[in-house]
Tab-separated table of C-alpha atoms in Angstrom:
chain	number	residue	atom	x	y	z
U	8	UNK	CA	45.444	-17.685	-25.402
U	9	UNK	CA	41.940	-16.214	-25.460
U	10	UNK	CA	41.800	-16.507	-29.258
U	11	UNK	CA	42.909	-20.156	-29.025
U	12	UNK	CA	40.154	-20.944	-26.505
U	13	UNK	CA	37.576	-19.245	-28.711
U	14	UNK	CA	38.674	-21.345	-31.696
U	15	UNK	CA	38.412	-24.539	-29.629
U	16	UNK	CA	34.944	-23.534	-28.422
U	17	UNK	CA	33.759	-22.829	-31.982
U	18	UNK	CA	35.068	-26.215	-33.152
U	19	UNK	CA	33.250	-27.973	-30.301
U	20	UNK	CA	29.985	-26.181	-31.094
U	21	UNK	CA	30.229	-27.061	-34.795
U	22	UNK	CA	31.022	-30.697	-33.963
U	23	UNK	CA	27.990	-30.951	-31.676
U	24	UNK	CA	25.798	-29.386	-34.348
U	25	UNK	CA	26.946	-31.920	-36.950
U	26	UNK	CA	26.419	-34.861	-34.578
U	27	UNK	CA	23.001	-33.516	-33.670
U	28	UNK	CA	22.089	-33.274	-37.328
U	29	UNK	CA	23.140	-36.871	-37.916
U	30	UNK	CA	21.043	-38.075	-34.969
U	31	UNK	CA	18.045	-36.080	-36.196
U	32	UNK	CA	18.402	-37.618	-39.659
U	33	UNK	CA	18.403	-41.162	-38.313
U	34	UNK	CA	15.507	-40.396	-35.973
U	35	UNK	CA	13.431	-39.095	-38.865
U	36	UNK	CA	14.308	-42.220	-40.825
U	37	UNK	CA	12.811	-44.308	-38.011
U	38	UNK	CA	16.181	-45.667	-36.961
U	39	UNK	CA	16.073	-44.447	-33.367
U	40	UNK	CA	12.447	-45.397	-32.934
U	41	UNK	CA	11.352	-48.876	-31.875
U	42	UNK	CA	7.779	-49.831	-32.680
U	43	UNK	CA	7.742	-52.882	-30.398
U	44	UNK	CA	9.335	-51.848	-27.105
U	45	UNK	CA	9.715	-48.225	-26.061
U	46	UNK	CA	12.424	-49.203	-23.576
U	47	UNK	CA	14.632	-50.276	-26.479
U	48	UNK	CA	14.680	-46.672	-27.756
U	49	UNK	CA	16.856	-45.699	-24.790
U	50	UNK	CA	19.574	-48.155	-25.767
U	51	UNK	CA	22.614	-47.125	-27.777
U	52	UNK	CA	22.015	-47.388	-31.513
U	53	UNK	CA	24.767	-49.064	-33.521
U	54	UNK	CA	25.312	-48.988	-37.267
U	55	UNK	CA	27.940	-51.362	-38.603
U	56	UNK	CA	30.676	-50.287	-40.982
U	57	UNK	CA	29.182	-52.600	-43.602
U	58	UNK	CA	25.789	-50.896	-43.323
U	59	UNK	CA	27.354	-47.437	-43.551
U	60	UNK	CA	29.082	-48.424	-46.799
U	61	UNK	CA	25.857	-49.938	-48.130
U	62	UNK	CA	23.987	-46.727	-47.324
U	63	UNK	CA	26.559	-44.730	-49.270
U	64	UNK	CA	25.840	-46.827	-52.373
U	65	UNK	CA	22.079	-47.131	-51.868
U	66	UNK	CA	19.341	-45.569	-53.959
U	67	UNK	CA	16.852	-44.369	-51.339
U	68	UNK	CA	13.208	-43.278	-51.348
U	69	UNK	CA	12.362	-44.400	-54.863
U	70	UNK	CA	8.679	-43.801	-55.620
U	71	UNK	CA	7.283	-47.104	-56.875
U	72	UNK	CA	3.795	-45.649	-57.401
U	73	UNK	CA	1.613	-42.719	-56.399
U	74	UNK	CA	-1.926	-42.627	-55.013
U	75	UNK	CA	-3.882	-39.414	-54.634
U	76	UNK	CA	-4.383	-38.532	-50.978
U	77	UNK	CA	-1.697	-40.931	-49.714
U	78	UNK	CA	1.574	-39.665	-48.257
U	79	UNK	CA	4.192	-40.402	-50.959
U	80	UNK	CA	6.635	-41.732	-48.334
U	81	UNK	CA	4.333	-44.721	-47.788
U	82	UNK	CA	4.900	-45.767	-51.395
U	83	UNK	CA	8.682	-45.719	-51.595
U	84	UNK	CA	11.472	-48.273	-51.541
U	85	UNK	CA	15.222	-48.380	-50.944
U	86	UNK	CA	17.616	-50.394	-53.107
U	87	UNK	CA	20.925	-51.627	-51.702
U	88	UNK	CA	22.941	-52.954	-54.658
U	89	UNK	CA	26.005	-55.167	-54.560
U	90	UNK	CA	29.120	-53.819	-56.244
U	91	UNK	CA	30.489	-55.400	-59.419
U	92	UNK	CA	27.957	-58.238	-59.581
U	93	UNK	CA	25.346	-58.933	-62.237
U	94	UNK	CA	22.275	-61.159	-61.975
U	95	UNK	CA	22.526	-61.265	-58.191
U	96	UNK	CA	19.632	-62.739	-56.192
U	97	UNK	CA	17.087	-60.181	-54.983
U	98	UNK	CA	15.245	-60.019	-51.654
U	99	UNK	CA	12.323	-57.646	-51.077
U	100	UNK	CA	11.906	-56.923	-47.366
U	101	UNK	CA	8.580	-55.953	-45.745
U	102	UNK	CA	8.936	-54.439	-42.261
U	103	UNK	CA	6.710	-55.114	-39.266
U	104	UNK	CA	4.952	-52.776	-36.875
U	105	UNK	CA	1.557	-54.280	-36.137
U	106	UNK	CA	0.097	-53.178	-39.505
U	107	UNK	CA	0.041	-49.584	-38.176
U	108	UNK	CA	3.669	-48.467	-37.790
U	109	UNK	CA	7.263	-49.137	-38.831
U	110	UNK	CA	9.563	-48.002	-41.604
U	111	UNK	CA	11.866	-49.489	-44.217
U	112	UNK	CA	14.881	-47.599	-42.807
U	113	UNK	CA	15.204	-49.916	-39.806
U	114	UNK	CA	16.912	-52.639	-41.830
U	115	UNK	CA	20.372	-51.286	-40.983
U	116	UNK	CA	19.813	-51.283	-37.200
U	117	UNK	CA	22.259	-53.181	-34.997
U	118	UNK	CA	25.853	-54.442	-35.068
U	119	UNK	CA	24.791	-57.181	-37.516
U	120	UNK	CA	21.622	-56.192	-39.353
U	121	UNK	CA	19.312	-57.448	-42.082
U	122	UNK	CA	21.275	-55.242	-44.469
U	123	UNK	CA	24.614	-56.641	-43.297
U	124	UNK	CA	23.395	-60.184	-43.872
U	125	UNK	CA	22.352	-59.585	-47.473
U	126	UNK	CA	25.419	-57.510	-48.327
U	127	UNK	CA	27.534	-60.372	-46.997
U	128	UNK	CA	25.665	-62.802	-49.236
U	129	UNK	CA	25.963	-60.667	-52.386
U	130	UNK	CA	22.227	-60.099	-52.628
U	131	UNK	CA	20.475	-56.993	-53.920
U	132	UNK	CA	18.326	-55.966	-50.963
U	133	UNK	CA	15.162	-53.912	-51.394
U	134	UNK	CA	13.301	-52.528	-48.364
U	135	UNK	CA	9.821	-51.141	-48.956
U	136	UNK	CA	7.233	-48.970	-47.265
U	137	UNK	CA	3.496	-49.484	-47.618
U	138	UNK	CA	0.276	-47.865	-46.430
U	139	UNK	CA	-0.182	-48.070	-42.664
U	140	UNK	CA	-3.602	-48.748	-41.172
U	141	UNK	CA	-5.400	-46.043	-39.173
U	142	UNK	CA	-3.012	-43.352	-40.420
U	143	UNK	CA	-4.295	-39.949	-41.498
U	144	UNK	CA	-1.551	-40.103	-44.136
U	145	UNK	CA	-3.354	-43.030	-45.803
U	146	UNK	CA	-7.030	-42.404	-45.056
U	147	UNK	CA	-9.316	-45.415	-45.325
U	148	UNK	CA	-6.525	-47.946	-45.860
U	149	UNK	CA	-7.436	-51.582	-45.183
U	150	UNK	CA	-5.281	-54.702	-44.917
U	151	UNK	CA	-5.637	-55.554	-48.623
U	152	UNK	CA	-4.143	-52.189	-49.589
U	153	UNK	CA	-0.905	-53.266	-47.938
U	154	UNK	CA	-0.676	-56.420	-50.041
U	155	UNK	CA	-1.565	-54.333	-53.093
U	156	UNK	CA	1.351	-52.013	-52.317
U	157	UNK	CA	3.732	-54.943	-51.902
U	158	UNK	CA	2.696	-56.333	-55.288
U	159	UNK	CA	3.255	-52.895	-56.853
U	160	UNK	CA	6.720	-52.738	-55.300
U	161	UNK	CA	7.509	-56.223	-56.623
U	162	UNK	CA	6.424	-55.058	-60.082
U	163	UNK	CA	8.820	-52.102	-59.868
U	164	UNK	CA	11.607	-54.421	-58.725
U	165	UNK	CA	10.904	-56.896	-61.507
U	166	UNK	CA	11.041	-54.141	-64.133
U	167	UNK	CA	14.021	-52.182	-62.796
U	168	UNK	CA	16.266	-54.302	-60.597
U	169	UNK	CA	18.594	-55.336	-63.433
U	170	UNK	CA	19.818	-51.709	-63.423
U	171	UNK	CA	21.179	-52.424	-59.932
U	172	UNK	CA	22.760	-55.777	-60.781
U	173	UNK	CA	19.808	-57.868	-59.631
U	174	UNK	CA	18.218	-60.819	-61.405
U	175	UNK	CA	14.504	-60.129	-62.071
U	176	UNK	CA	13.927	-63.880	-62.300
U	177	UNK	CA	15.296	-64.511	-58.802
U	178	UNK	CA	13.134	-62.415	-56.465
U	179	UNK	CA	12.277	-63.589	-52.947
U	180	UNK	CA	10.094	-61.972	-50.276
U	181	UNK	CA	11.020	-61.551	-46.607
U	182	UNK	CA	8.516	-60.302	-44.033
U	183	UNK	CA	8.982	-59.698	-40.322
U	184	UNK	CA	6.084	-59.631	-37.821
U	185	UNK	CA	3.051	-58.074	-39.562
U	186	UNK	CA	5.174	-58.134	-42.702
U	187	UNK	CA	5.189	-61.941	-42.445
U	188	UNK	CA	1.401	-62.021	-42.785
U	189	UNK	CA	1.649	-59.737	-45.804
U	190	UNK	CA	4.330	-61.620	-47.745
U	191	UNK	CA	2.618	-64.931	-46.992
U	192	UNK	CA	-0.623	-63.636	-48.450
U	193	UNK	CA	1.081	-62.165	-51.527
U	194	UNK	CA	2.911	-65.491	-51.893
U	195	UNK	CA	-0.313	-67.529	-51.895
U	196	UNK	CA	-3.172	-65.325	-53.147
U	197	UNK	CA	-2.087	-64.723	-56.732
U	198	UNK	CA	-4.690	-61.985	-57.287
U	199	UNK	CA	-2.350	-59.303	-55.932
U	200	UNK	CA	0.472	-60.111	-58.341
U	201	UNK	CA	-1.909	-60.697	-61.247
U	202	UNK	CA	-3.208	-57.148	-60.848
U	203	UNK	CA	0.361	-56.037	-61.665
U	204	UNK	CA	0.754	-58.373	-64.636
U	205	UNK	CA	2.829	-60.843	-62.618
U	206	UNK	CA	2.208	-64.293	-61.123
U	207	UNK	CA	3.409	-66.507	-58.286
U	208	UNK	CA	6.057	-67.769	-60.702
U	209	UNK	CA	7.762	-64.385	-60.306
U	210	UNK	CA	8.447	-65.106	-56.621
U	211	UNK	CA	11.119	-67.716	-55.934
U	212	UNK	CA	10.980	-68.001	-52.135
U	213	UNK	CA	9.168	-66.469	-49.151
U	214	UNK	CA	10.530	-66.024	-45.620
U	215	UNK	CA	7.911	-65.345	-42.929
U	216	UNK	CA	9.333	-64.223	-39.579
U	217	UNK	CA	6.992	-64.650	-36.642
U	218	UNK	CA	3.317	-63.777	-36.901
U	219	UNK	CA	0.147	-65.401	-35.559
U	220	UNK	CA	-2.033	-64.616	-38.574
U	221	UNK	CA	-1.766	-67.355	-41.210
U	222	UNK	CA	-5.238	-68.632	-40.257
U	223	UNK	CA	-6.851	-65.573	-38.696
U	224	UNK	CA	-10.266	-67.003	-37.685
U	225	UNK	CA	-8.552	-69.911	-35.967
U	226	UNK	CA	-6.026	-67.642	-34.235
U	227	UNK	CA	-8.886	-65.571	-32.824
U	228	UNK	CA	-10.619	-68.671	-31.446
U	229	UNK	CA	-7.474	-70.402	-30.140
U	230	UNK	CA	-5.629	-67.402	-28.697
U	231	UNK	CA	-6.594	-68.117	-25.094
U	232	UNK	CA	-5.793	-71.838	-25.425
U	233	UNK	CA	-2.251	-71.034	-26.589
U	234	UNK	CA	-1.601	-68.393	-23.930
U	235	UNK	CA	-2.091	-65.369	-26.153
U	236	UNK	CA	-5.470	-63.909	-25.136
U	237	UNK	CA	-4.779	-60.651	-26.994
U	238	UNK	CA	-5.224	-62.307	-30.394
U	239	UNK	CA	-8.954	-61.643	-30.683
U	240	UNK	CA	-8.700	-57.941	-29.893
U	241	UNK	CA	-5.672	-57.380	-32.114
U	242	UNK	CA	-6.748	-59.368	-35.153
U	243	UNK	CA	-10.353	-58.158	-35.244
U	244	UNK	CA	-9.016	-54.601	-35.095
U	245	UNK	CA	-6.961	-55.109	-38.253
U	246	UNK	CA	-9.097	-57.652	-40.123
U	247	UNK	CA	-12.594	-56.800	-38.805
U	248	UNK	CA	-15.174	-59.088	-37.188
U	249	UNK	CA	-16.361	-60.268	-40.607
U	250	UNK	CA	-15.487	-63.950	-41.023
U	251	UNK	CA	-15.162	-63.778	-44.810
U	252	UNK	CA	-12.742	-60.859	-44.554
U	253	UNK	CA	-10.679	-62.783	-42.016
U	254	UNK	CA	-10.586	-65.819	-44.291
U	255	UNK	CA	-9.559	-63.743	-47.302
U	256	UNK	CA	-6.669	-62.257	-45.307
U	257	UNK	CA	-5.457	-65.721	-44.237
U	258	UNK	CA	-2.778	-67.214	-46.465
U	259	UNK	CA	-3.759	-70.734	-45.402
U	260	UNK	CA	-7.034	-70.338	-47.312
U	261	UNK	CA	-5.309	-69.726	-50.647
U	262	UNK	CA	-3.527	-73.060	-50.957
U	263	UNK	CA	-4.682	-75.492	-53.652
U	264	UNK	CA	-3.080	-78.617	-55.092
U	265	UNK	CA	-3.685	-77.291	-58.613
U	266	UNK	CA	-1.302	-74.344	-58.131
U	267	UNK	CA	2.450	-73.959	-57.736
U	268	UNK	CA	3.716	-71.777	-54.880
U	269	UNK	CA	7.062	-70.288	-53.879
U	270	UNK	CA	9.052	-72.255	-51.332
U	271	UNK	CA	8.444	-71.038	-47.760
U	272	UNK	CA	10.535	-70.743	-44.609
U	273	UNK	CA	8.319	-70.014	-41.587
U	274	UNK	CA	9.945	-68.915	-38.313
U	275	UNK	CA	8.348	-68.421	-34.894
U	276	UNK	CA	9.270	-67.335	-31.351
U	277	UNK	CA	7.468	-67.751	-28.039
U	278	UNK	CA	8.932	-65.901	-25.064
U	279	UNK	CA	7.399	-62.686	-23.724
U	280	UNK	CA	9.376	-60.643	-21.193
U	281	UNK	CA	7.457	-58.083	-19.149
U	282	UNK	CA	8.847	-54.699	-18.128
U	283	UNK	CA	9.458	-56.211	-14.683
U	284	UNK	CA	11.573	-58.961	-16.223
U	285	UNK	CA	9.065	-61.789	-15.853
U	286	UNK	CA	9.067	-64.308	-18.700
U	287	UNK	CA	5.940	-66.022	-19.979
U	288	UNK	CA	5.481	-68.145	-23.076
U	289	UNK	CA	2.852	-68.116	-25.777
U	290	UNK	CA	2.521	-70.864	-28.375
U	291	UNK	CA	0.022	-69.279	-30.753
U	292	UNK	CA	2.743	-68.228	-33.212
U	293	UNK	CA	4.126	-71.788	-33.143
U	294	UNK	CA	0.646	-73.244	-33.635
U	295	UNK	CA	-0.107	-70.941	-36.572
U	296	UNK	CA	3.282	-71.589	-38.180
U	297	UNK	CA	2.841	-75.355	-37.916
U	298	UNK	CA	-0.654	-75.224	-39.413
U	299	UNK	CA	0.554	-73.091	-42.319
U	300	UNK	CA	3.558	-75.279	-43.128
U	301	UNK	CA	1.440	-78.433	-42.912
U	302	UNK	CA	-1.102	-76.898	-45.304
U	303	UNK	CA	1.606	-75.992	-47.829
U	304	UNK	CA	3.038	-79.503	-47.738
U	305	UNK	CA	-0.432	-81.014	-48.039
U	306	UNK	CA	-0.994	-79.354	-51.450
U	307	UNK	CA	2.418	-80.445	-52.727
U	308	UNK	CA	4.329	-77.253	-51.958
U	309	UNK	CA	7.718	-76.877	-50.290
U	310	UNK	CA	8.036	-75.413	-46.810
U	311	UNK	CA	10.239	-75.654	-43.747
U	312	UNK	CA	9.707	-74.628	-40.145
U	313	UNK	CA	12.081	-73.180	-37.574
U	314	UNK	CA	11.298	-71.909	-34.109
U	315	UNK	CA	12.497	-71.330	-30.587
U	316	UNK	CA	9.957	-70.798	-27.801
U	317	UNK	CA	12.674	-69.262	-25.606
U	318	UNK	CA	13.344	-66.515	-28.144
U	319	UNK	CA	11.363	-63.263	-27.985
U	320	UNK	CA	9.789	-61.574	-30.968
U	321	UNK	CA	12.081	-58.565	-30.523
U	322	UNK	CA	15.213	-60.724	-30.241
U	323	UNK	CA	14.343	-62.354	-33.538
U	324	UNK	CA	14.383	-59.006	-35.313
U	325	UNK	CA	17.319	-57.408	-33.510
U	326	UNK	CA	19.643	-60.436	-33.628
U	327	UNK	CA	19.037	-61.516	-37.204
U	328	UNK	CA	22.274	-61.202	-39.121
U	329	UNK	CA	24.505	-62.409	-36.273
U	330	UNK	CA	26.269	-65.362	-37.847
U	331	UNK	CA	25.753	-67.939	-35.066
U	332	UNK	CA	22.120	-66.931	-34.417
U	333	UNK	CA	19.745	-69.800	-35.242
U	334	UNK	CA	17.379	-67.878	-37.572
U	335	UNK	CA	20.371	-66.409	-39.450
U	336	UNK	CA	21.714	-69.906	-40.042
U	337	UNK	CA	18.308	-71.144	-41.238
U	338	UNK	CA	17.851	-68.284	-43.720
U	339	UNK	CA	21.412	-68.819	-44.965
U	340	UNK	CA	20.618	-72.469	-45.731
U	341	UNK	CA	17.197	-71.678	-47.162
U	342	UNK	CA	18.299	-68.983	-49.606
U	343	UNK	CA	21.844	-70.034	-50.459
U	344	UNK	CA	22.095	-73.741	-49.583
U	345	UNK	CA	25.065	-73.099	-47.309
């Protein structure tokens, strides 16, 4: 009897050790960390069966380039292929985190995640990391370095994605939060792609999920008017007080009728819920999204707008992939015409 109890105890200890190791792995990957709301970190983390299978087949932490003095993990990407399919569409995902935090590993978070959505739609999904601002792991990094990294990742994808069943001529960009500012700039200011021997013709579509930084100087001035008084402090921190720098970082300033651009889908939210449960609404993201879409259409480009002022920024990220969620439906139509 004593021996039996000892065996049971040993099994329990080993089981707890294994579970602890799994949790530690996902924490280190950024999965159990939430860059937007610390309260969310206390909630139960769910990984769907589809995401688990995709992770088993994924090629993780591929180094797309190296830079002396920069933490190599900032310059890596993950590829999630689709089984038994060739020339599949490709989506390159750029995470958010206020230009200073976040990680590519978060794409499989939730019961229906970004990863689930693209696996379901037979799309080769690539999630990338990039240099984070104000990090001692990327000393001296500025906003333009992030766009430079994205262009380098796109170059790697263009040159290698056929090995994973992807079509190098059907690459789209998808950015959430700060990532939306980045993909919008890469999708309009061709200089970043040209530095890698590519052009805007190498990007088919761009999805920009919820940011107030398409016209940065205007966002700084209008923040108070649209109930988001934090805009000036936030945007000058990341893009400086220099007007020319702000303009250069604004995708709206790189639109010309003489050029052809990828097709854009621009999505915004508006609700802000305080820790005490009080809801307020800001319309700066809506204002910026409308201005950007109007500017694209004005130069002969293609763009569509979707938004919900009653949706929070966090809900947009956490609920994407759920089949009856508005933004999921819009992306489905935009990318796949269904």
